[in-house]
C-alpha cells in the first residue's frame, strides 16, 4: 500500500500541491517519498549535463535532472524529502508524487518512487504490485534497458520509453505499457515537456480531483481536498488523461467514457480518515484491499499452488537444517508473538498441525529456551505487525542463540525483526494507525495460511479458491453487516464473553481483546469447551455471549458441541449473538445473528472476526471512547 498524487495546472504551485498531497497520504506509507515534475521545453544550452535519472549525493542539487523531468526522492518520511529539496526547486507544468510502504526491495533512495526510464524523459509512480515484473524486466533488459532499483514498478517507465521510441504518442504509449501489466496498480506518469499526467487503475484506488486552477489525481481524496471537493472515482480498467484544462476518462481501447463528478462533504480536518470518524473504522474497511495485496504473486489459481518466494530456502524436512539423515518427520515450528499477533499465531500453529507439522504458539513474554526445547532443527516464527515488539524480539534472539532458524512474519519492511531473522515474509497490510490491530490481524492470518501451505504441501485448488474468496467475502460483511444494531443493544453491558472452537477459538480471543481495548468493558474470550470449567460462574442475563460458529467446525462434531455450549449460557439467561455462515443451523439458538459468507473451512473465521471488530467499534463509538488511541496503550510496545 502506497500513496500517489498527480497535479497539472498552475505551474508555480506544482511542488506545493505535490507535497501537501503527500502529507495527506502518509497514512498509506512513509518509508520513502519522491516527486517528479515535467518542466516546460528547455533550450540545448540550459539542458543539464546528466540525462540519466538517479539520486544525487548532495541535497543542494535536484536528486536527478533527467532531460525535462526533474526527480527528487528520499528514503524516510516526507520530512526527509522536504529537507533535501533545494531552495527554489524547479517547478513545471505537471507533477507526480509518491509515499511508499515497501513491498519489493527495502526502503532506500533508489527504491523510492518516482522511477524513470533510461533517457530520464519519463517518470512513473505506482501503488500496487506488478506480478509479472520479473518477466518484463528480463524482456526489457534483453532490449538494452538498464534498471537501478529492486522495485517491480521500474518496468513501467521502460515499457513507456520503448513505446515512445516506436513512435507512439504519450497517451497511446502509456495505454500499451499498462496493457502489459499483470497484478494491481494505480499508476501515473509524466513525460518530458508535456503538461499531462497519464493514469490508470486496476484493483488499487485512484480518484481524480476537478479543480479551478488545475486537476488532480490521487490514491485518496485527502491528498487534494484542500484544493477541491469535486471528484471522479476511477473504475478498474479505466485510463485518465489529466491536463490543466480538463480530464478525459477512457477505456482500455482509448474510447472516451462518460463519468459523473461527485462532491465530497468531508471537513478537510477529517480528510486523513477519508470521511470515516476513526482510523480504526477506515482500517477495518481496508481489509479487502490489504488481503488482495497480501495474496499477490503468492497464489496461482490455475495450478492451485501457493508459493512464498521469501521462504524458498526454508525446508521443514528434518535433517535439512543439520545435514543429518532425514527421518521423514518434520521439524518443529515454534511461533512467538504478543497480543493480537499471538492470536494469529494460534491460528497459524493449528494450520500447520493439521498438515502434520509439530507446531506450537508461545506468548513471547513467556518464551525462554531454558524451558522450551530448541535446537538447530527448530524453526522459530515471530509474528509481529510492527517488527519492534520487545518481547517478541527477545524471544526470537533467544531462539536464534539456541540454534533455531528464525522467520519474521511482519508488516514493516526493514523493522528489527525483519533485519535480525534468517528469513522474513511480509503481510503487506499497509500502515496501521489505529492502536487496535484490525487489518493487520486479517493479513497475518492469510500470510500464515500461505506460509503453512508453502512449507508443506504447496497448496491445492480448494485452498487457493478459498484464499481468493476472502477479500470479496469481507466486502460482503462490510456492506451487509448489522453489527451496529447489535452493538446498540448491548452498549450498557459491563461484561462480554466470546466463545468458539477450532479455528474459531483464536477469533473469540481476538474478539474479546478488541472489546476490552477500545470499550474499556470487561471481556473474556476462550475455547468454548472451557466455559464449564470456570467462566460459566460469571454468566448471567447481563452478560452477552458472542458465539462464533463457522464451517471450520462442521467437519467434526464441533458445531453440535458449541450449540451445547450455547444452551449452557442460555440456561443462565445470557443473550446470545451467533456469528456464523450457517444461520439456518444455529440461528434458532441465538437472540441475534451476525451472518458471514462461507469461504471454506479454516478461513470463514477471518470473516467472522470482521463482524466482531465492528461490534467492538460501534460499542466504543456509542460510549464516546478514544477509539484510535485507547487509554494506557501504545501501538508499538518496545519495552519488555
Ligand atoms: C491489539 C494490539 C496488540 C499487538 C501487540 C503485538 O490490538 O495491537 O495486542 O498485537 O502489542 O504487537 P506487534 O504485532 O507489533 O508485535
Coordinates of N, CA and C in Angstrom, one line a residue, residues 28-251:
X28 N -0.8 6.0 4.2 CA -0.7 4.9 3.3 C 0.7 4.3 3.1
X29 N 1.7 5.1 3.7 CA 3.1 4.6 3.6 C 4.0 5.8 4.0
X30 N 5.1 5.5 4.6 CA 6.0 6.5 5.0 C 7.5 6.1 5.1
X31 N 7.9 5.1 4.3 CA 9.3 4.7 4.4 C 10.1 5.4 3.3
X32 N 9.5 6.0 2.3 CA 10.3 6.8 1.4 C 9.3 7.7 0.6
X33 N 9.8 8.7 0.0 CA 8.9 9.6 -0.7 C 9.6 10.3 -1.9
X34 N 8.9 10.7 -2.9 CA 9.5 11.4 -4.0 C 8.5 12.1 -4.9
X35 N 9.0 13.0 -5.7 CA 8.2 13.7 -6.7 C 8.9 13.8 -8.0
X36 N 8.2 14.0 -9.1 CA 8.8 14.2 -10.4 C 8.0 15.3 -11.0
X37 N 8.7 16.3 -11.6 CA 8.0 17.4 -12.3 C 8.4 17.5 -13.7
X38 N 7.5 17.5 -14.6 CA 7.8 17.7 -16.0 C 7.9 19.2 -16.3
X39 N 9.1 19.6 -16.7 CA 9.3 21.0 -16.9 C 8.9 21.4 -18.4
X40 N 8.7 22.7 -18.6 CA 8.4 23.1 -20.0 C 9.7 22.8 -20.8
X41 N 9.5 22.8 -22.1 CA 10.7 22.6 -23.0 C 11.8 23.5 -22.6
X42 N 13.1 22.9 -22.7 CA 14.3 23.8 -22.4 C 15.2 23.9 -23.6
X43 N 16.0 24.9 -23.7 CA 16.9 25.0 -24.8 C 18.1 24.1 -24.6
X44 N 18.9 23.9 -25.6 CA 20.0 23.0 -25.5 C 21.0 23.5 -24.5
X45 N 21.2 24.9 -24.5 CA 22.3 25.4 -23.6 C 21.9 25.2 -22.2
X46 N 20.6 25.2 -21.8 CA 20.3 25.1 -20.4 C 20.0 23.6 -20.1
X47 N 20.1 22.7 -21.1 CA 19.9 21.3 -20.8 C 21.0 20.8 -19.8
X48 N 20.6 20.1 -18.7 CA 21.5 19.6 -17.8 C 22.5 18.6 -18.4
X49 N 23.7 18.5 -17.9 CA 24.7 17.5 -18.4 C 24.2 16.1 -18.3
X50 N 23.6 15.7 -17.2 CA 23.2 14.4 -17.0 C 21.9 14.1 -17.7
X51 N 21.8 13.1 -18.4 CA 20.5 12.8 -19.0 C 19.9 11.5 -18.4
X52 N 20.5 11.0 -17.4 CA 20.0 9.7 -16.7 C 19.5 10.0 -15.3
X53 N 18.3 9.6 -15.0 CA 17.8 9.9 -13.7 C 18.6 9.1 -12.7
X54 N 18.6 9.6 -11.5 CA 19.3 8.9 -10.4 C 19.1 9.7 -9.2
X55 N 19.9 9.4 -8.1 CA 19.7 10.1 -6.9 C 21.0 10.9 -6.6
X56 N 20.8 12.1 -6.4 CA 22.0 13.0 -6.2 C 22.6 12.7 -4.9
X57 N 23.9 12.9 -4.8 CA 24.6 12.6 -3.5 C 24.5 13.8 -2.6
X58 N 24.3 15.0 -3.1 CA 24.3 16.2 -2.3 C 22.9 16.8 -2.4
X59 N 22.3 17.2 -1.2 CA 21.0 17.7 -1.2 C 20.8 19.0 -1.9
X60 N 21.9 19.7 -2.1 CA 21.8 21.1 -2.7 C 21.4 21.0 -4.2
X61 N 21.6 19.9 -4.8 CA 21.2 19.8 -6.2 C 19.9 19.0 -6.3
X62 N 19.1 19.1 -7.4 CA 18.0 18.2 -7.5 C 18.5 16.8 -7.5
X63 N 17.7 15.8 -6.9 CA 18.1 14.5 -6.8 C 18.5 13.9 -8.2
X64 N 17.7 14.4 -9.2 CA 18.1 14.0 -10.6 C 17.5 15.0 -11.5
X65 N 18.3 15.3 -12.5 CA 17.8 16.2 -13.5 C 17.8 15.3 -14.8
X66 N 16.6 15.0 -15.2 CA 16.5 13.9 -16.3 C 15.8 14.6 -17.5
X67 N 16.7 15.1 -18.4 CA 16.1 15.7 -19.5 C 15.1 16.8 -19.0
X68 N 13.9 16.7 -19.3 CA 12.9 17.7 -18.9 C 12.0 17.1 -17.8
X69 N 12.4 16.1 -17.1 CA 11.7 15.6 -15.9 C 12.7 15.7 -14.7
X70 N 12.3 16.4 -13.7 CA 13.2 16.5 -12.5 C 12.6 15.7 -11.4
X71 N 13.5 14.8 -10.9 CA 13.0 13.9 -9.8 C 13.8 14.2 -8.5
X72 N 13.0 14.2 -7.5 CA 13.6 14.3 -6.1 C 13.0 13.1 -5.3
X73 N 13.9 12.4 -4.7 CA 13.3 11.3 -3.8 C 14.3 10.9 -2.7
X74 N 13.7 10.5 -1.6 CA 14.5 10.2 -0.4 C 13.9 9.1 0.4
X75 N 14.8 8.3 1.0 CA 14.3 7.3 2.0 C 13.9 8.0 3.2
X76 N 12.9 7.5 3.9 CA 12.4 8.1 5.1 C 11.1 8.8 4.9
X77 N 10.7 9.5 6.0 CA 9.4 10.1 6.0 C 9.4 11.3 5.0
X78 N 8.3 11.9 4.8 CA 8.2 13.0 3.8 C 9.1 14.2 4.2
X79 N 9.3 14.3 5.6 CA 10.1 15.4 6.0 C 11.5 15.3 5.5
X80 N 12.0 14.1 5.3 CA 13.4 13.9 4.8 C 13.4 14.4 3.3
X81 N 12.4 14.1 2.6 CA 12.4 14.6 1.2 C 12.3 16.2 1.2
X82 N 11.5 16.7 2.1 CA 11.3 18.2 2.1 C 12.7 18.8 2.5
X83 N 13.4 18.2 3.4 CA 14.7 18.8 3.8 C 15.7 18.7 2.7
X84 N 15.5 17.7 1.8 CA 16.5 17.5 0.7 C 16.2 18.4 -0.5
X85 N 15.0 19.1 -0.5 CA 14.7 19.9 -1.7 C 15.5 21.2 -1.7
X86 N 16.1 21.5 -2.8 CA 16.9 22.8 -2.8 C 15.9 23.9 -2.8
X87 N 16.4 25.1 -2.3 CA 15.5 26.3 -2.4 C 15.2 26.6 -3.9
X88 N 14.0 27.1 -4.1 CA 13.6 27.5 -5.4 C 13.7 26.3 -6.4
X89 N 13.3 25.1 -5.9 CA 13.3 24.0 -6.8 C 12.5 24.2 -8.1
X90 N 12.8 23.5 -9.1 CA 12.2 23.7 -10.4 C 10.7 23.4 -10.4
X91 N 9.9 24.3 -10.8 CA 8.5 24.0 -11.0 C 8.2 23.8 -12.4
X92 N 7.1 23.2 -12.7 CA 6.8 22.9 -14.1 C 5.4 22.7 -14.3
X93 N 5.0 22.2 -15.4 CA 3.6 22.1 -15.8 C 2.9 21.0 -15.1
X94 N 3.5 19.9 -14.9 CA 2.8 18.7 -14.3 C 3.7 17.9 -13.4
X95 N 3.1 17.3 -12.4 CA 4.0 16.6 -11.5 C 3.2 15.4 -10.9
X96 N 4.1 14.5 -10.4 CA 3.5 13.3 -9.7 C 4.3 13.1 -8.4
X97 N 3.7 12.5 -7.4 CA 4.5 12.2 -6.2 C 4.0 10.9 -5.6
X98 N 4.8 10.4 -4.6 CA 4.6 9.1 -4.1 C 5.1 9.0 -2.7
X99 N 4.3 8.3 -1.8 CA 4.8 8.0 -0.5 C 4.7 6.5 -0.4
X100 N 5.8 5.8 0.1 CA 6.0 4.4 -0.2 C 5.8 3.5 1.1
X101 N 5.2 2.4 1.0 CA 5.3 1.4 2.0 C 5.8 0.1 1.3
X102 N 7.0 -0.2 1.5 CA 7.8 -1.2 0.7 C 7.1 -2.5 0.6
X103 N 7.1 -3.1 -0.6 CA 6.8 -4.5 -0.8 C 7.9 -5.2 -1.6
X104 N 8.6 -4.4 -2.5 CA 9.7 -5.0 -3.3 C 10.9 -4.2 -3.0
X105 N 11.9 -4.7 -2.3 CA 13.1 -4.0 -2.0 C 12.9 -3.1 -0.8
X106 N 14.0 -3.0 0.0 CA 13.9 -2.3 1.2 C 13.8 -0.8 1.0
X107 N 13.4 0.0 2.0 CA 13.3 1.5 1.8 C 14.7 2.0 1.5
X108 N 14.9 2.7 0.4 CA 16.2 3.3 0.1 C 15.9 4.4 -0.9
X109 N 16.9 5.3 -1.2 CA 16.7 6.4 -2.2 C 16.4 5.7 -3.5
X110 N 17.2 4.7 -3.9 CA 17.0 4.1 -5.2 C 15.6 3.5 -5.4
X111 N 15.1 2.8 -4.3 CA 13.8 2.2 -4.4 C 12.6 3.1 -4.3
X112 N 12.9 4.3 -3.8 CA 11.8 5.3 -3.7 C 11.3 5.6 -5.1
X113 N 10.0 5.9 -5.2 CA 9.4 6.4 -6.5 C 9.5 7.9 -6.5
X114 N 9.4 8.5 -7.6 CA 9.1 8.1 -9.0 C 10.3 7.3 -9.6
X115 N 10.0 6.4 -10.5 CA 11.1 5.7 -11.2 C 11.1 6.2 -12.7
X116 N 12.3 6.1 -13.3 CA 12.4 6.7 -14.6 C 12.9 5.7 -15.6
X117 N 12.9 6.1 -16.9 CA 13.4 5.3 -18.0 C 14.9 5.5 -18.2
X118 N 15.5 4.9 -19.2 CA 16.9 5.1 -19.5 C 17.2 6.6 -19.8
X119 N 16.3 7.2 -20.6 CA 16.6 8.6 -21.1 C 16.3 9.6 -20.0
X120 N 15.6 9.2 -19.0 CA 15.1 10.2 -18.0 C 14.0 11.1 -18.4
X121 N 13.3 10.7 -19.5 CA 12.3 11.6 -20.0 C 10.9 11.1 -19.5
X122 N 10.8 10.0 -18.8 CA 9.6 9.5 -18.3 C 9.7 9.2 -16.9
X123 N 8.7 9.6 -16.0 CA 8.7 9.2 -14.6 C 7.4 8.6 -14.3
X124 N 7.4 7.7 -13.4 CA 6.2 6.9 -13.0 C 6.1 6.7 -11.5
X125 N 4.9 6.8 -11.0 CA 4.6 6.4 -9.6 C 3.6 5.3 -9.7
X126 N 3.6 4.4 -8.6 CA 2.7 3.2 -8.7 C 2.3 2.8 -7.3
X127 N 1.1 2.4 -7.1 CA 0.6 1.8 -5.9 C 0.1 0.4 -6.3
X128 N 0.5 -0.6 -5.7 CA 0.0 -2.0 -6.0 C 1.2 -2.9 -6.2
X129 N 0.9 -4.0 -6.9 CA 2.0 -5.0 -7.1 C 1.9 -5.5 -8.5
X130 N 3.0 -5.4 -9.2 CA 3.1 -5.9 -10.6 C 3.6 -7.4 -10.6
X131 N 2.7 -8.3 -10.9 CA 3.0 -9.7 -10.6 C 4.0 -10.2 -11.7
X132 N 4.0 -9.7 -12.9 CA 4.8 -10.2 -13.9 C 6.1 -9.4 -14.2
X133 N 6.5 -8.7 -13.1 CA 7.6 -7.7 -13.3 C 8.9 -8.4 -13.7
X134 N 9.1 -9.6 -13.2 CA 10.4 -10.3 -13.4 C 10.5 -10.6 -14.9
X135 N 9.4 -11.1 -15.4 CA 9.4 -11.5 -16.9 C 9.6 -10.2 -17.7
X136 N 8.9 -9.1 -17.3 CA 9.0 -7.9 -18.1 C 10.4 -7.3 -18.0
X137 N 11.0 -7.4 -16.9 CA 12.4 -6.9 -16.6 C 13.4 -7.6 -17.5
X138 N 13.2 -8.9 -17.6 CA 14.1 -9.7 -18.4 C 14.0 -9.3 -19.9
X139 N 12.7 -9.2 -20.3 CA 12.4 -8.8 -21.7 C 13.0 -7.4 -22.0
X140 N 12.9 -6.5 -21.1 CA 13.4 -5.1 -21.4 C 14.9 -5.1 -21.3
X141 N 15.5 -5.9 -20.3 CA 16.9 -5.9 -20.2 C 17.5 -6.4 -21.5
X142 N 16.9 -7.5 -22.1 CA 17.4 -8.0 -23.4 C 17.3 -7.0 -24.5
X143 N 16.4 -6.0 -24.3 CA 16.3 -4.9 -25.3 C 17.3 -3.8 -25.0
X144 N 18.1 -3.9 -23.9 CA 19.1 -2.9 -23.6 C 18.7 -2.0 -22.5
X145 N 17.6 -2.2 -21.9 CA 17.1 -1.2 -20.8 C 17.9 -1.6 -19.5
X146 N 18.4 -0.5 -18.8 CA 19.1 -0.7 -17.6 C 18.2 -0.3 -16.4
X147 N 18.3 -1.1 -15.3 CA 17.5 -0.9 -14.1 C 18.3 -0.5 -12.9
X148 N 17.8 0.4 -12.1 CA 18.5 0.9 -11.0 C 17.9 0.6 -9.6
X149 N 16.8 -0.1 -9.6 CA 16.1 -0.3 -8.3 C 15.8 -1.8 -8.2
X150 N 15.3 -2.2 -7.0 CA 14.8 -3.5 -6.8 C 13.3 -3.6 -7.0
X151 N 12.7 -2.5 -7.5 CA 11.2 -2.5 -7.4 C 10.6 -3.1 -8.7
X152 N 9.3 -3.5 -8.5 CA 8.5 -4.0 -9.6 C 8.1 -2.9 -10.5
X153 N 7.9 -1.7 -10.0 CA 7.5 -0.5 -10.7 C 8.4 -0.1 -11.8
X154 N 9.7 -0.3 -11.7 CA 10.6 0.3 -12.6 C 10.4 -0.2 -14.0
X155 N 9.7 -1.3 -14.2 CA 9.5 -1.8 -15.6 C 8.6 -0.8 -16.4
X156 N 7.7 -0.1 -15.6 CA 6.7 0.7 -16.3 C 7.3 1.9 -17.1
X157 N 8.2 2.7 -16.6 CA 8.8 3.8 -17.4 C 9.6 3.2 -18.6
X158 N 10.2 2.0 -18.4 CA 10.9 1.5 -19.6 C 10.0 1.0 -20.6
X159 N 8.8 0.4 -20.2 CA 7.8 0.0 -21.2 C 7.3 1.2 -22.0
X160 N 7.1 2.3 -21.3 CA 6.6 3.5 -21.9 C 7.7 4.1 -22.8
X161 N 8.9 4.1 -22.4 CA 10.0 4.6 -23.2 C 10.1 3.8 -24.5
X162 N 9.9 2.5 -24.4 CA 10.0 1.7 -25.6 C 8.9 2.0 -26.6
X163 N 7.7 2.2 -26.1 CA 6.6 2.6 -27.0 C 6.8 4.0 -27.6
X164 N 7.3 4.9 -26.8 CA 7.6 6.3 -27.3 C 8.7 6.2 -28.5
X165 N 9.7 5.3 -28.2 CA 10.7 5.2 -29.2 C 10.2 4.6 -30.5
X166 N 9.1 3.8 -30.4 CA 8.5 3.2 -31.6 C 7.6 4.2 -32.3
X167 N 7.5 5.4 -31.7 CA 6.7 6.5 -32.4 C 5.3 6.7 -31.9
X168 N 4.9 6.0 -30.8 CA 3.6 6.2 -30.3 C 3.5 7.6 -29.6
X169 N 2.3 8.2 -29.6 CA 2.2 9.4 -28.8 C 2.1 9.0 -27.3
X170 N 2.3 9.9 -26.4 CA 2.4 9.5 -25.0 C 1.2 8.8 -24.5
X171 N 0.0 9.2 -24.9 CA -1.2 8.6 -24.4 C -1.3 7.2 -24.9
X172 N -1.0 6.9 -26.1 CA -1.1 5.6 -26.7 C 0.0 4.7 -26.1
X173 N 1.2 5.3 -25.9 CA 2.4 4.6 -25.3 C 2.0 4.2 -23.9
X174 N 1.4 5.1 -23.2 CA 1.0 4.7 -21.8 C 0.0 3.6 -21.8
X175 N -1.0 3.6 -22.7 CA -2.0 2.6 -22.7 C -1.4 1.2 -23.0
X176 N -0.5 1.2 -24.0 CA 0.2 0.0 -24.4 C 1.1 -0.6 -23.2
X177 N 1.8 0.4 -22.6 CA 2.6 -0.1 -21.5 C 1.8 -0.7 -20.4
X178 N 0.7 -0.1 -20.0 CA -0.1 -0.6 -18.9 C -0.8 -1.9 -19.3
X179 N -1.1 -2.1 -20.6 CA -1.7 -3.3 -21.1 C -0.8 -4.5 -20.8
X180 N 0.5 -4.3 -20.6 CA 1.4 -5.4 -20.4 C 1.5 -5.8 -18.9
X181 N 0.8 -5.1 -18.0 CA 1.0 -5.3 -16.6 C -0.1 -6.3 -16.1
X182 N 0.4 -7.3 -15.3 CA -0.5 -8.2 -14.6 C -0.4 -7.8 -13.1
X183 N -1.5 -7.9 -12.4 CA -1.4 -7.6 -10.9 C -2.3 -6.4 -10.6
X184 N -1.9 -5.6 -9.6 CA -2.7 -4.5 -9.2 C -1.9 -3.2 -9.4
X185 N -2.6 -2.2 -9.8 CA -1.9 -0.9 -10.0 C -2.9 0.3 -10.0
X186 N -2.4 1.3 -9.3 CA -2.8 2.7 -9.7 C -1.5 3.3 -10.1
X187 N -1.5 3.7 -11.3 CA -0.2 4.1 -11.9 C -0.3 5.5 -12.5
X188 N 0.7 6.4 -12.4 CA 0.6 7.7 -13.0 C 2.0 8.0 -13.6
X189 N 2.0 8.7 -14.7 CA 3.2 9.0 -15.4 C 3.2 10.4 -15.9
X190 N 4.4 11.0 -16.0 CA 4.6 12.3 -16.7 C 5.7 12.1 -17.7
X191 N 5.7 12.8 -18.8 CA 6.6 12.7 -19.9 C 7.2 14.1 -20.1
X192 N 8.5 14.1 -20.4 CA 9.2 15.4 -20.5 C 8.5 16.4 -21.5
X193 N 8.5 17.6 -21.0 CA 7.9 18.7 -21.9 C 6.4 18.6 -22.1
X194 N 5.8 17.7 -21.4 CA 4.3 17.5 -21.6 C 3.6 17.9 -20.3
X195 N 2.5 18.7 -20.4 CA 1.9 19.1 -19.2 C 0.7 18.2 -18.8
X196 N 0.8 17.0 -19.3 CA -0.3 16.0 -19.0 C 0.2 15.0 -18.0
X197 N -0.8 14.5 -17.1 CA -0.5 13.3 -16.3 C -1.4 12.2 -16.8
X198 N -0.7 11.1 -17.1 CA -1.4 9.9 -17.6 C -1.6 8.9 -16.4
X199 N -2.8 8.3 -16.3 CA -3.0 7.4 -15.1 C -4.0 6.3 -15.5
X200 N -3.8 5.2 -14.7 CA -4.7 4.1 -15.0 C -4.9 3.3 -13.7
X201 N -6.0 2.5 -13.5 CA -6.1 1.8 -12.3 C -6.6 0.3 -12.6
X202 N -6.2 -0.6 -11.8 CA -6.7 -1.9 -11.7 C -6.5 -2.4 -10.3
X203 N -7.6 -2.6 -9.6 CA -7.6 -3.1 -8.2 C -6.8 -2.3 -7.2
X204 N -6.4 -1.1 -7.5 CA -5.8 -0.2 -6.5 C -6.6 1.1 -6.6
X205 N -6.8 1.8 -5.5 CA -7.7 3.0 -5.6 C -7.1 4.2 -6.4
X206 N -7.9 4.9 -7.1 CA -7.5 6.1 -7.8 C -8.7 7.0 -8.0
X207 N -8.5 8.3 -7.6 CA -9.6 9.3 -7.7 C -9.1 10.5 -8.3
X208 N -9.9 11.2 -9.1 CA -9.5 12.4 -9.8 C -10.1 13.6 -9.0
X209 N -9.4 14.7 -9.0 CA -10.0 15.9 -8.4 C -10.1 17.0 -9.5
X210 N -11.3 17.5 -9.6 CA -11.6 18.5 -10.6 C -11.5 19.9 -9.9
X211 N -10.5 20.7 -10.3 CA -10.3 22.0 -9.6 C -10.5 23.2 -10.5
X212 N -10.4 24.3 -9.8 CA -10.5 25.6 -10.6 C -9.1 25.9 -11.3
X213 N -8.0 25.7 -10.5 CA -6.7 26.0 -11.0 C -5.9 24.8 -11.6
X214 N -6.6 23.8 -11.9 CA -5.9 22.6 -12.4 C -6.6 21.3 -12.0
X215 N -6.0 20.2 -12.3 CA -6.7 18.9 -12.0 C -5.7 18.0 -11.2
X216 N -6.3 17.1 -10.5 CA -5.5 16.3 -9.5 C -5.9 14.8 -9.8
X217 N -5.0 14.0 -9.3 CA -5.3 12.6 -9.2 C -4.6 12.0 -7.9
X218 N -5.1 11.1 -7.3 CA -4.5 10.6 -6.0 C -5.1 9.2 -5.6
X219 N -4.4 8.5 -4.7 CA -4.9 7.3 -4.2 C -6.2 7.5 -3.3
X220 N -6.3 8.8 -2.8 CA -7.4 9.0 -1.9 C -7.6 10.5 -1.8
X221 N -8.8 10.9 -1.5 CA -9.2 12.3 -1.6 C -8.4 13.2 -0.6
X222 N -8.0 12.8 0.6 CA -7.3 13.7 1.5 C -6.1 14.4 0.8
X223 N -5.5 13.8 -0.3 CA -4.4 14.4 -0.9 C -4.7 15.7 -1.5
X224 N -5.9 15.9 -2.0 CA -6.2 17.2 -2.6 C -7.4 18.0 -2.1
X225 N -8.0 17.5 -1.0 CA -9.2 18.1 -0.6 C -9.1 19.6 -0.2
X226 N -7.8 20.0 0.1 CA -7.6 21.4 0.4 C -7.9 22.3 -0.9
X227 N -7.8 21.6 -2.0 CA -7.9 22.4 -3.3 C -9.3 22.2 -4.0
X228 N -9.8 21.1 -3.8 CA -11.1 20.8 -4.5 C -11.9 19.7 -3.8
X229 N -13.2 19.8 -3.8 CA -14.0 18.8 -3.2 C -14.8 18.1 -4.3
X230 N -14.5 18.4 -5.6 CA -15.2 17.7 -6.7 C -14.4 16.6 -7.2
X231 N -14.9 15.4 -7.2 CA -14.1 14.2 -7.5 C -14.8 13.3 -8.5
X232 N -13.9 12.5 -9.2 CA -14.4 11.4 -10.1 C -13.6 10.2 -9.6
X233 N -14.4 9.1 -9.3 CA -13.7 7.9 -8.9 C -13.5 7.0 -10.1
X234 N -12.3 6.6 -10.3 CA -12.0 5.8 -11.5 C -12.3 4.3 -11.2
X235 N -12.8 3.6 -12.2 CA -13.0 2.2 -12.0 C -11.9 1.4 -12.6
X236 N -11.9 0.1 -12.3 CA -10.9 -0.8 -12.8 C -10.9 -0.8 -14.3
X237 N -9.8 -0.7 -15.0 CA -9.7 -0.8 -16.4 C -9.8 0.6 -17.1
X238 N -10.0 1.6 -16.3 CA -10.1 3.0 -16.8 C -8.8 3.7 -16.8
X239 N -8.7 4.6 -17.9 CA -7.5 5.4 -18.0 C -7.9 6.9 -17.9
X240 N -7.0 7.7 -17.4 CA -7.3 9.1 -17.3 C -6.2 9.9 -17.9
X241 N -6.5 10.9 -18.7 CA -5.6 11.8 -19.3 C -5.9 13.2 -18.7
X242 N -5.0 13.7 -17.8 CA -5.3 14.8 -17.0 C -4.5 16.0 -17.5
X243 N -5.1 17.1 -17.9 CA -4.4 18.2 -18.4 C -4.8 19.4 -17.5
X244 N -4.1 20.6 -17.6 CA -4.5 21.7 -16.8 C -6.0 22.2 -17.1
X245 N -6.5 21.9 -18.3 CA -7.8 22.4 -18.6 C -8.9 21.3 -18.6
X246 N -8.5 20.0 -18.4 CA -9.6 19.0 -18.5 C -9.1 17.6 -18.1
X247 N -10.1 16.8 -18.0 CA -9.9 15.4 -17.7 C -10.6 14.5 -18.7
X248 N -9.9 13.5 -19.3 CA -10.6 12.6 -20.2 C -10.4 11.2 -19.6
X249 N -11.6 10.5 -19.5 CA -11.5 9.1 -19.0 C -11.8 8.2 -20.2
X250 N -11.0 7.2 -20.3 CA -11.2 6.3 -21.5 C -11.1 4.9 -21.1
X251 N -11.6 4.0 -21.9 CA -11.4 2.5 -21.6 C -10.1 2.0 -22.2

